[in-house]
JSON list of C-alpha atoms in Angstrom, two decimals:
[
{"chain": "A", "resi": 20, "resn": "UNK", "atom": "CA", "xyz": [-12.90, -50.65, -14.18]},
{"chain": "A", "resi": 21, "resn": "UNK", "atom": "CA", "xyz": [-12.91, -47.14, -12.58]},
{"chain": "A", "resi": 22, "resn": "UNK", "atom": "CA", "xyz": [-16.00, -46.46, -10.45]},
{"chain": "A", "resi": 23, "resn": "UNK", "atom": "CA", "xyz": [-16.99, -43.43, -8.35]},
{"chain": "A", "resi": 24, "resn": "UNK", "atom": "CA", "xyz": [-19.78, -42.18, -6.55]},
{"chain": "A", "resi": 25, "resn": "UNK", "atom": "CA", "xyz": [-19.16, -38.66, -7.47]},
{"chain": "A", "resi": 26, "resn": "UNK", "atom": "CA", "xyz": [-22.01, -36.86, -9.17]},
{"chain": "A", "resi": 27, "resn": "UNK", "atom": "CA", "xyz": [-22.74, -33.79, -11.09]},
{"chain": "A", "resi": 28, "resn": "UNK", "atom": "CA", "xyz": [-23.98, -31.99, -8.19]},
{"chain": "A", "resi": 29, "resn": "UNK", "atom": "CA", "xyz": [-20.80, -32.89, -6.25]},
{"chain": "A", "resi": 30, "resn": "UNK", "atom": "CA", "xyz": [-18.70, -31.19, -9.01]},
{"chain": "A", "resi": 31, "resn": "UNK", "atom": "CA", "xyz": [-21.20, -28.11, -8.82]},
{"chain": "A", "resi": 32, "resn": "UNK", "atom": "CA", "xyz": [-20.47, -28.00, -5.13]},
{"chain": "A", "resi": 33, "resn": "UNK", "atom": "CA", "xyz": [-16.69, -28.16, -5.66]},
{"chain": "A", "resi": 34, "resn": "UNK", "atom": "CA", "xyz": [-17.05, -25.30, -8.23]},
{"chain": "A", "resi": 35, "resn": "UNK", "atom": "CA", "xyz": [-18.87, -23.26, -5.83]},
{"chain": "A", "resi": 36, "resn": "UNK", "atom": "CA", "xyz": [-16.05, -23.65, -3.23]},
{"chain": "A", "resi": 37, "resn": "UNK", "atom": "CA", "xyz": [-13.62, -22.57, -5.92]},
{"chain": "A", "resi": 38, "resn": "UNK", "atom": "CA", "xyz": [-15.78, -19.56, -6.69]},
{"chain": "A", "resi": 39, "resn": "UNK", "atom": "CA", "xyz": [-15.48, -18.81, -2.95]},
{"chain": "A", "resi": 40, "resn": "UNK", "atom": "CA", "xyz": [-11.81, -19.17, -3.02]},
{"chain": "A", "resi": 41, "resn": "UNK", "atom": "CA", "xyz": [-11.47, -16.76, -6.04]},
{"chain": "A", "resi": 42, "resn": "UNK", "atom": "CA", "xyz": [-13.86, -14.24, -4.28]},
{"chain": "A", "resi": 43, "resn": "UNK", "atom": "CA", "xyz": [-11.89, -14.07, -1.07]},
{"chain": "A", "resi": 44, "resn": "UNK", "atom": "CA", "xyz": [-8.52, -14.11, -2.93]},
{"chain": "A", "resi": 45, "resn": "UNK", "atom": "CA", "xyz": [-9.62, -11.12, -5.29]},
{"chain": "A", "resi": 46, "resn": "UNK", "atom": "CA", "xyz": [-10.87, -9.05, -2.43]},
{"chain": "A", "resi": 47, "resn": "UNK", "atom": "CA", "xyz": [-7.89, -9.71, -0.12]},
{"chain": "A", "resi": 48, "resn": "UNK", "atom": "CA", "xyz": [-5.38, -9.20, -2.95]},
{"chain": "A", "resi": 49, "resn": "UNK", "atom": "CA", "xyz": [-7.15, -5.98, -4.36]},
{"chain": "A", "resi": 50, "resn": "UNK", "atom": "CA", "xyz": [-7.61, -4.16, -0.97]},
{"chain": "A", "resi": 51, "resn": "UNK", "atom": "CA", "xyz": [-4.32, -5.55, 0.42]},
{"chain": "A", "resi": 52, "resn": "UNK", "atom": "CA", "xyz": [-2.41, -4.14, -2.53]},
{"chain": "A", "resi": 53, "resn": "UNK", "atom": "CA", "xyz": [-4.09, -0.80, -2.30]},
{"chain": "A", "resi": 54, "resn": "UNK", "atom": "CA", "xyz": [-3.14, -0.56, 1.49]},
{"chain": "A", "resi": 55, "resn": "UNK", "atom": "CA", "xyz": [0.23, -2.04, 0.93]},
{"chain": "A", "resi": 56, "resn": "UNK", "atom": "CA", "xyz": [1.02, 0.45, -1.53]},
{"chain": "A", "resi": 57, "resn": "UNK", "atom": "CA", "xyz": [-0.05, 3.19, 0.90]},
{"chain": "A", "resi": 58, "resn": "UNK", "atom": "CA", "xyz": [1.89, 1.74, 3.81]},
{"chain": "A", "resi": 59, "resn": "UNK", "atom": "CA", "xyz": [5.03, 1.01, 1.55]},
{"chain": "A", "resi": 60, "resn": "UNK", "atom": "CA", "xyz": [5.08, 4.56, 0.30]},
{"chain": "A", "resi": 61, "resn": "UNK", "atom": "CA", "xyz": [4.57, 5.96, 3.96]},
{"chain": "A", "resi": 62, "resn": "UNK", "atom": "CA", "xyz": [7.55, 3.74, 5.28]},
{"chain": "A", "resi": 63, "resn": "UNK", "atom": "CA", "xyz": [9.78, 4.75, 2.58]},
{"chain": "A", "resi": 64, "resn": "UNK", "atom": "CA", "xyz": [9.07, 8.53, 2.65]},
{"chain": "A", "resi": 65, "resn": "UNK", "atom": "CA", "xyz": [9.11, 9.23, 6.37]},
{"chain": "A", "resi": 66, "resn": "UNK", "atom": "CA", "xyz": [12.12, 6.92, 7.27]},
{"chain": "A", "resi": 67, "resn": "UNK", "atom": "CA", "xyz": [12.33, 3.97, 9.47]},
{"chain": "A", "resi": 68, "resn": "UNK", "atom": "CA", "xyz": [12.20, 5.86, 12.85]},
{"chain": "A", "resi": 69, "resn": "UNK", "atom": "CA", "xyz": [8.88, 7.74, 12.09]},
{"chain": "A", "resi": 70, "resn": "UNK", "atom": "CA", "xyz": [7.38, 4.58, 10.51]},
{"chain": "A", "resi": 71, "resn": "UNK", "atom": "CA", "xyz": [8.45, 2.42, 13.45]},
{"chain": "A", "resi": 72, "resn": "UNK", "atom": "CA", "xyz": [4.62, 2.23, 14.67]},
{"chain": "A", "resi": 73, "resn": "UNK", "atom": "CA", "xyz": [3.43, 1.14, 11.20]},
{"chain": "A", "resi": 74, "resn": "UNK", "atom": "CA", "xyz": [6.33, -1.18, 10.74]},
{"chain": "A", "resi": 75, "resn": "UNK", "atom": "CA", "xyz": [5.44, -2.89, 14.30]},
{"chain": "A", "resi": 76, "resn": "UNK", "atom": "CA", "xyz": [1.86, -3.30, 13.31]},
{"chain": "A", "resi": 77, "resn": "UNK", "atom": "CA", "xyz": [2.69, -4.98, 9.93]},
{"chain": "A", "resi": 78, "resn": "UNK", "atom": "CA", "xyz": [5.34, -7.30, 11.58]},
{"chain": "A", "resi": 79, "resn": "UNK", "atom": "CA", "xyz": [2.53, -8.58, 13.78]},
{"chain": "A", "resi": 80, "resn": "UNK", "atom": "CA", "xyz": [0.63, -9.66, 10.60]},
{"chain": "A", "resi": 81, "resn": "UNK", "atom": "CA", "xyz": [3.77, -11.03, 8.96]},
{"chain": "A", "resi": 82, "resn": "UNK", "atom": "CA", "xyz": [4.87, -12.97, 12.13]},
{"chain": "A", "resi": 83, "resn": "UNK", "atom": "CA", "xyz": [1.84, -14.64, 13.56]},
{"chain": "A", "resi": 84, "resn": "UNK", "atom": "CA", "xyz": [0.37, -17.57, 11.62]},
{"chain": "A", "resi": 85, "resn": "UNK", "atom": "CA", "xyz": [-2.74, -16.78, 9.41]},
{"chain": "A", "resi": 86, "resn": "UNK", "atom": "CA", "xyz": [-4.71, -19.58, 11.19]},
{"chain": "A", "resi": 87, "resn": "UNK", "atom": "CA", "xyz": [-4.15, -17.92, 14.60]},
{"chain": "A", "resi": 88, "resn": "UNK", "atom": "CA", "xyz": [-5.02, -14.47, 13.15]},
{"chain": "A", "resi": 89, "resn": "UNK", "atom": "CA", "xyz": [-8.34, -15.78, 11.72]},
{"chain": "A", "resi": 90, "resn": "UNK", "atom": "CA", "xyz": [-9.31, -17.66, 15.02]},
{"chain": "A", "resi": 91, "resn": "UNK", "atom": "CA", "xyz": [-8.57, -14.64, 17.27]},
{"chain": "A", "resi": 92, "resn": "UNK", "atom": "CA", "xyz": [-10.16, -12.16, 14.80]},
{"chain": "A", "resi": 93, "resn": "UNK", "atom": "CA", "xyz": [-13.34, -14.19, 14.57]},
{"chain": "A", "resi": 94, "resn": "UNK", "atom": "CA", "xyz": [-13.46, -14.68, 18.44]},
{"chain": "A", "resi": 95, "resn": "UNK", "atom": "CA", "xyz": [-12.60, -11.05, 19.21]},
{"chain": "A", "resi": 96, "resn": "UNK", "atom": "CA", "xyz": [-14.98, -9.32, 16.73]},
{"chain": "A", "resi": 97, "resn": "UNK", "atom": "CA", "xyz": [-17.74, -11.95, 17.41]},
{"chain": "A", "resi": 98, "resn": "UNK", "atom": "CA", "xyz": [-17.51, -12.62, 21.13]},
{"chain": "A", "resi": 99, "resn": "UNK", "atom": "CA", "xyz": [-15.83, -9.49, 22.62]},
{"chain": "A", "resi": 100, "resn": "UNK", "atom": "CA", "xyz": [-17.02, -6.70, 20.42]},
{"chain": "A", "resi": 101, "resn": "UNK", "atom": "CA", "xyz": [-20.17, -8.48, 19.43]},
{"chain": "A", "resi": 102, "resn": "UNK", "atom": "CA", "xyz": [-20.21, -6.97, 16.00]},
{"chain": "A", "resi": 103, "resn": "UNK", "atom": "CA", "xyz": [-22.14, -9.74, 14.46]},
{"chain": "A", "resi": 104, "resn": "UNK", "atom": "CA", "xyz": [-19.71, -10.01, 11.45]},
{"chain": "A", "resi": 105, "resn": "UNK", "atom": "CA", "xyz": [-20.10, -13.09, 9.14]},
{"chain": "A", "resi": 106, "resn": "UNK", "atom": "CA", "xyz": [-17.10, -15.58, 8.79]},
{"chain": "A", "resi": 107, "resn": "UNK", "atom": "CA", "xyz": [-16.59, -14.43, 5.14]},
{"chain": "A", "resi": 108, "resn": "UNK", "atom": "CA", "xyz": [-16.32, -10.67, 6.32]},
{"chain": "A", "resi": 109, "resn": "UNK", "atom": "CA", "xyz": [-13.93, -11.53, 8.96]},
{"chain": "A", "resi": 110, "resn": "UNK", "atom": "CA", "xyz": [-11.83, -13.66, 6.70]},
{"chain": "A", "resi": 111, "resn": "UNK", "atom": "CA", "xyz": [-11.74, -10.93, 4.05]},
{"chain": "A", "resi": 112, "resn": "UNK", "atom": "CA", "xyz": [-10.59, -8.34, 6.64]},
{"chain": "A", "resi": 113, "resn": "UNK", "atom": "CA", "xyz": [-7.84, -10.54, 8.08]},
{"chain": "A", "resi": 114, "resn": "UNK", "atom": "CA", "xyz": [-6.62, -11.87, 4.56]},
{"chain": "A", "resi": 115, "resn": "UNK", "atom": "CA", "xyz": [-6.52, -7.99, 3.52]},
{"chain": "A", "resi": 116, "resn": "UNK", "atom": "CA", "xyz": [-4.48, -6.92, 6.45]},
{"chain": "A", "resi": 117, "resn": "UNK", "atom": "CA", "xyz": [-2.19, -10.04, 5.99]},
{"chain": "A", "resi": 118, "resn": "UNK", "atom": "CA", "xyz": [-1.68, -9.17, 2.44]},
{"chain": "A", "resi": 119, "resn": "UNK", "atom": "CA", "xyz": [-1.16, -5.56, 2.96]},
{"chain": "A", "resi": 120, "resn": "UNK", "atom": "CA", "xyz": [1.65, -6.39, 5.41]},
{"chain": "A", "resi": 121, "resn": "UNK", "atom": "CA", "xyz": [3.69, -8.31, 2.72]},
{"chain": "A", "resi": 122, "resn": "UNK", "atom": "CA", "xyz": [2.75, -6.01, -0.09]},
{"chain": "A", "resi": 123, "resn": "UNK", "atom": "CA", "xyz": [4.05, -3.07, 1.88]},
{"chain": "A", "resi": 124, "resn": "UNK", "atom": "CA", "xyz": [7.52, -4.51, 1.90]},
{"chain": "A", "resi": 125, "resn": "UNK", "atom": "CA", "xyz": [7.35, -5.36, -1.69]},
{"chain": "A", "resi": 126, "resn": "UNK", "atom": "CA", "xyz": [6.40, -1.80, -2.57]},
{"chain": "A", "resi": 127, "resn": "UNK", "atom": "CA", "xyz": [9.11, -0.43, -0.39]},
{"chain": "A", "resi": 128, "resn": "UNK", "atom": "CA", "xyz": [11.71, -2.60, -1.92]},
{"chain": "A", "resi": 129, "resn": "UNK", "atom": "CA", "xyz": [10.63, -1.72, -5.39]},
{"chain": "A", "resi": 130, "resn": "UNK", "atom": "CA", "xyz": [10.81, 2.08, -4.59]},
{"chain": "A", "resi": 131, "resn": "UNK", "atom": "CA", "xyz": [14.35, 1.64, -3.02]},
{"chain": "A", "resi": 132, "resn": "UNK", "atom": "CA", "xyz": [15.52, -0.09, -6.40]},
{"chain": "A", "resi": 133, "resn": "UNK", "atom": "CA", "xyz": [14.78, 3.11, -8.23]},
{"chain": "A", "resi": 134, "resn": "UNK", "atom": "CA", "xyz": [18.25, 4.91, -8.30]},
{"chain": "A", "resi": 135, "resn": "UNK", "atom": "CA", "xyz": [18.35, 7.91, -6.19]},
{"chain": "A", "resi": 136, "resn": "UNK", "atom": "CA", "xyz": [20.09, 9.91, -8.87]},
{"chain": "A", "resi": 137, "resn": "UNK", "atom": "CA", "xyz": [17.14, 9.39, -11.32]},
{"chain": "A", "resi": 138, "resn": "UNK", "atom": "CA", "xyz": [14.97, 10.79, -8.60]},
{"chain": "A", "resi": 139, "resn": "UNK", "atom": "CA", "xyz": [17.06, 13.80, -8.10]},
{"chain": "A", "resi": 140, "resn": "UNK", "atom": "CA", "xyz": [17.15, 14.34, -11.75]},
{"chain": "A", "resi": 141, "resn": "UNK", "atom": "CA", "xyz": [13.48, 14.41, -11.97]},
{"chain": "A", "resi": 142, "resn": "UNK", "atom": "CA", "xyz": [13.09, 16.83, -9.12]},
{"chain": "A", "resi": 143, "resn": "UNK", "atom": "CA", "xyz": [15.63, 19.09, -10.73]},
{"chain": "A", "resi": 144, "resn": "UNK", "atom": "CA", "xyz": [13.57, 19.29, -13.79]},
{"chain": "A", "resi": 145, "resn": "UNK", "atom": "CA", "xyz": [10.75, 20.78, -11.74]},
{"chain": "A", "resi": 146, "resn": "UNK", "atom": "CA", "xyz": [8.56, 17.83, -11.08]},
{"chain": "A", "resi": 147, "resn": "UNK", "atom": "CA", "xyz": [6.62, 17.71, -7.88]},
{"chain": "A", "resi": 148, "resn": "UNK", "atom": "CA", "xyz": [6.84, 14.95, -5.46]},
{"chain": "A", "resi": 149, "resn": "UNK", "atom": "CA", "xyz": [3.55, 13.47, -6.94]},
{"chain": "A", "resi": 150, "resn": "UNK", "atom": "CA", "xyz": [4.60, 13.64, -10.48]},
{"chain": "A", "resi": 151, "resn": "UNK", "atom": "CA", "xyz": [7.95, 12.21, -9.46]},
{"chain": "A", "resi": 152, "resn": "UNK", "atom": "CA", "xyz": [6.06, 9.21, -7.82]},
{"chain": "A", "resi": 153, "resn": "UNK", "atom": "CA", "xyz": [3.51, 8.89, -10.49]},
{"chain": "A", "resi": 154, "resn": "UNK", "atom": "CA", "xyz": [5.76, 9.23, -13.68]},
{"chain": "A", "resi": 155, "resn": "UNK", "atom": "CA", "xyz": [9.14, 8.09, -12.65]},
{"chain": "A", "resi": 156, "resn": "UNK", "atom": "CA", "xyz": [9.14, 5.94, -9.50]},
{"chain": "A", "resi": 157, "resn": "UNK", "atom": "CA", "xyz": [6.10, 3.88, -9.57]},
{"chain": "A", "resi": 158, "resn": "UNK", "atom": "CA", "xyz": [6.47, 2.58, -13.31]},
{"chain": "A", "resi": 159, "resn": "UNK", "atom": "CA", "xyz": [10.11, 1.56, -12.35]},
{"chain": "A", "resi": 160, "resn": "UNK", "atom": "CA", "xyz": [9.30, 0.07, -9.09]},
{"chain": "A", "resi": 161, "resn": "UNK", "atom": "CA", "xyz": [6.29, -1.92, -10.51]},
{"chain": "A", "resi": 162, "resn": "UNK", "atom": "CA", "xyz": [8.81, -3.59, -12.74]},
{"chain": "A", "resi": 163, "resn": "UNK", "atom": "CA", "xyz": [10.85, -4.60, -10.01]},
{"chain": "A", "resi": 164, "resn": "UNK", "atom": "CA", "xyz": [8.04, -5.53, -7.45]},
{"chain": "A", "resi": 165, "resn": "UNK", "atom": "CA", "xyz": [5.75, -7.49, -10.19]},
{"chain": "A", "resi": 166, "resn": "UNK", "atom": "CA", "xyz": [7.33, -10.94, -9.62]},
{"chain": "A", "resi": 167, "resn": "UNK", "atom": "CA", "xyz": [7.04, -10.74, -5.96]},
{"chain": "A", "resi": 168, "resn": "UNK", "atom": "CA", "xyz": [3.60, -9.30, -6.01]},
{"chain": "A", "resi": 169, "resn": "UNK", "atom": "CA", "xyz": [2.61, -12.40, -8.28]},
{"chain": "A", "resi": 170, "resn": "UNK", "atom": "CA", "xyz": [4.11, -14.67, -5.85]},
{"chain": "A", "resi": 171, "resn": "UNK", "atom": "CA", "xyz": [2.14, -12.90, -3.05]},
{"chain": "A", "resi": 172, "resn": "UNK", "atom": "CA", "xyz": [-1.12, -13.30, -4.97]},
{"chain": "A", "resi": 173, "resn": "UNK", "atom": "CA", "xyz": [-0.75, -17.00, -5.58]},
{"chain": "A", "resi": 174, "resn": "UNK", "atom": "CA", "xyz": [0.25, -17.36, -2.02]},
{"chain": "A", "resi": 175, "resn": "UNK", "atom": "CA", "xyz": [-2.88, -15.65, -0.69]},
{"chain": "A", "resi": 176, "resn": "UNK", "atom": "CA", "xyz": [-5.04, -17.74, -2.94]},
{"chain": "A", "resi": 177, "resn": "UNK", "atom": "CA", "xyz": [-3.52, -20.87, -1.35]},
{"chain": "A", "resi": 178, "resn": "UNK", "atom": "CA", "xyz": [-3.57, -19.53, 2.13]},
{"chain": "A", "resi": 179, "resn": "UNK", "atom": "CA", "xyz": [-7.34, -18.76, 1.74]},
{"chain": "A", "resi": 180, "resn": "UNK", "atom": "CA", "xyz": [-7.87, -22.56, 2.26]},
{"chain": "A", "resi": 181, "resn": "UNK", "atom": "CA", "xyz": [-7.45, -21.66, 6.08]},
{"chain": "A", "resi": 182, "resn": "UNK", "atom": "CA", "xyz": [-10.55, -19.67, 6.29]},
{"chain": "A", "resi": 183, "resn": "UNK", "atom": "CA", "xyz": [-12.53, -22.71, 6.86]},
{"chain": "A", "resi": 184, "resn": "UNK", "atom": "CA", "xyz": [-11.89, -22.04, 10.73]},
{"chain": "A", "resi": 185, "resn": "UNK", "atom": "CA", "xyz": [-14.33, -19.19, 10.44]},
{"chain": "A", "resi": 186, "resn": "UNK", "atom": "CA", "xyz": [-17.04, -21.23, 8.90]},
{"chain": "A", "resi": 187, "resn": "UNK", "atom": "CA", "xyz": [-16.30, -20.34, 5.14]},
{"chain": "A", "resi": 188, "resn": "UNK", "atom": "CA", "xyz": [-16.70, -23.12, 2.80]},
{"chain": "A", "resi": 189, "resn": "UNK", "atom": "CA", "xyz": [-14.03, -22.63, 0.20]},
{"chain": "A", "resi": 190, "resn": "UNK", "atom": "CA", "xyz": [-12.61, -25.15, -2.34]},
{"chain": "A", "resi": 191, "resn": "UNK", "atom": "CA", "xyz": [-10.56, -27.27, 0.27]},
{"chain": "A", "resi": 192, "resn": "UNK", "atom": "CA", "xyz": [-13.30, -27.26, 2.87]},
{"chain": "A", "resi": 193, "resn": "UNK", "atom": "CA", "xyz": [-15.81, -28.25, 0.17]},
{"chain": "A", "resi": 194, "resn": "UNK", "atom": "CA", "xyz": [-13.44, -31.15, -0.87]},
{"chain": "A", "resi": 195, "resn": "UNK", "atom": "CA", "xyz": [-13.11, -32.21, 2.87]},
{"chain": "A", "resi": 196, "resn": "UNK", "atom": "CA", "xyz": [-16.97, -32.46, 3.23]},
{"chain": "A", "resi": 197, "resn": "UNK", "atom": "CA", "xyz": [-17.14, -34.70, -0.08]},
{"chain": "A", "resi": 198, "resn": "UNK", "atom": "CA", "xyz": [-14.13, -36.97, 1.33]},
{"chain": "A", "resi": 199, "resn": "UNK", "atom": "CA", "xyz": [-16.22, -37.48, 4.61]},
{"chain": "A", "resi": 200, "resn": "UNK", "atom": "CA", "xyz": [-19.26, -38.37, 2.64]},
{"chain": "A", "resi": 201, "resn": "UNK", "atom": "CA", "xyz": [-17.89, -40.41, -0.30]},
{"chain": "A", "resi": 202, "resn": "UNK", "atom": "CA", "xyz": [-14.74, -41.73, 1.13]},
{"chain": "A", "resi": 203, "resn": "UNK", "atom": "CA", "xyz": [-12.80, -41.14, -2.08]},
{"chain": "A", "resi": 204, "resn": "UNK", "atom": "CA", "xyz": [-9.83, -38.88, -0.82]},
{"chain": "A", "resi": 205, "resn": "UNK", "atom": "CA", "xyz": [-7.36, -39.73, -3.76]},
{"chain": "A", "resi": 206, "resn": "UNK", "atom": "CA", "xyz": [-9.90, -38.85, -6.66]},
{"chain": "A", "resi": 207, "resn": "UNK", "atom": "CA", "xyz": [-11.16, -35.63, -4.67]},
{"chain": "A", "resi": 208, "resn": "UNK", "atom": "CA", "xyz": [-7.90, -34.40, -3.76]},
{"chain": "A", "resi": 209, "resn": "UNK", "atom": "CA", "xyz": [-6.71, -34.61, -7.54]},
{"chain": "A", "resi": 210, "resn": "UNK", "atom": "CA", "xyz": [-9.88, -32.83, -8.48]},
{"chain": "A", "resi": 211, "resn": "UNK", "atom": "CA", "xyz": [-9.15, -30.17, -5.93]},
{"chain": "A", "resi": 212, "resn": "UNK", "atom": "CA", "xyz": [-5.66, -29.81, -6.99]},
{"chain": "A", "resi": 213, "resn": "UNK", "atom": "CA", "xyz": [-6.90, -29.38, -10.76]},
{"chain": "A", "resi": 214, "resn": "UNK", "atom": "CA", "xyz": [-9.14, -26.59, -9.57]},
{"chain": "A", "resi": 215, "resn": "UNK", "atom": "CA", "xyz": [-6.30, -24.65, -7.66]},
{"chain": "A", "resi": 216, "resn": "UNK", "atom": "CA", "xyz": [-4.14, -25.22, -10.78]},
{"chain": "A", "resi": 217, "resn": "UNK", "atom": "CA", "xyz": [-6.80, -23.73, -13.02]},
{"chain": "A", "resi": 218, "resn": "UNK", "atom": "CA", "xyz": [-7.22, -20.80, -10.92]},
{"chain": "A", "resi": 219, "resn": "UNK", "atom": "CA", "xyz": [-3.40, -20.07, -10.45]},
{"chain": "A", "resi": 220, "resn": "UNK", "atom": "CA", "xyz": [-1.99, -20.92, -13.87]},
{"chain": "A", "resi": 221, "resn": "UNK", "atom": "CA", "xyz": [-3.51, -17.98, -15.75]},
{"chain": "A", "resi": 222, "resn": "UNK", "atom": "CA", "xyz": [-2.32, -15.57, -13.14]},
{"chain": "A", "resi": 223, "resn": "UNK", "atom": "CA", "xyz": [1.17, -16.95, -13.36]},
{"chain": "A", "resi": 224, "resn": "UNK", "atom": "CA", "xyz": [1.27, -16.73, -17.11]},
{"chain": "A", "resi": 225, "resn": "UNK", "atom": "CA", "xyz": [-0.10, -13.39, -17.20]},
{"chain": "A", "resi": 226, "resn": "UNK", "atom": "CA", "xyz": [2.57, -12.15, -14.79]},
{"chain": "A", "resi": 227, "resn": "UNK", "atom": "CA", "xyz": [5.26, -13.80, -16.94]},
{"chain": "A", "resi": 228, "resn": "UNK", "atom": "CA", "xyz": [3.86, -12.08, -20.15]},
{"chain": "A", "resi": 229, "resn": "UNK", "atom": "CA", "xyz": [4.01, -8.69, -18.35]},
{"chain": "A", "resi": 230, "resn": "UNK", "atom": "CA", "xyz": [7.61, -9.33, -17.27]},
{"chain": "A", "resi": 231, "resn": "UNK", "atom": "CA", "xyz": [8.71, -10.30, -20.79]},
{"chain": "A", "resi": 232, "resn": "UNK", "atom": "CA", "xyz": [6.98, -7.48, -22.45]},
{"chain": "A", "resi": 233, "resn": "UNK", "atom": "CA", "xyz": [8.17, -4.86, -19.98]},
{"chain": "A", "resi": 234, "resn": "UNK", "atom": "CA", "xyz": [11.75, -6.10, -20.24]},
{"chain": "A", "resi": 235, "resn": "UNK", "atom": "CA", "xyz": [11.64, -5.36, -24.04]},
{"chain": "A", "resi": 236, "resn": "UNK", "atom": "CA", "xyz": [10.46, -1.98, -23.61]}
]
């Protein structure tokens, strides 16, 4: 007969960890996407030579493992600058910059996928640069970039498990705490995986729905 020491309070503890995972992911993806759009448009518009400083900084966030970024940022902001930021704040800042670095490449690639002849035609009709970007480029680039952006959002959600190093108790850390106390790793990891599935599955399905709908327009 199946027996476990898991209680309702333990489930609530895991649910709170899942809530923290969702919170960190939403903050990082939202602000990271906003910054990524800005950086991506700038990189495309001013060319690779003038965009070299921005590209260099973004390459740093793409190249260094996220775990190292979190540890260094937490130590630098807390110990060196003595800003007194909480681990949650540091985690959101680092994940936002990490997300923006990848999102900038997605945005740049999406813009470059728009045929140059189409852009020239829109400008010849009298559209300003802003109107061209808003009405022509971004709608078409969004269709191209959406699958990659969905993958990035799901990846950030899973990478958020690393924020435990800055004292943030998210889903995986909550699971590890219960494993240490209850000594039931298999069951708890299965429940943890189920939580991650419940979080990510709707996002993936919604992205697929948008792809199918836009492909028919």
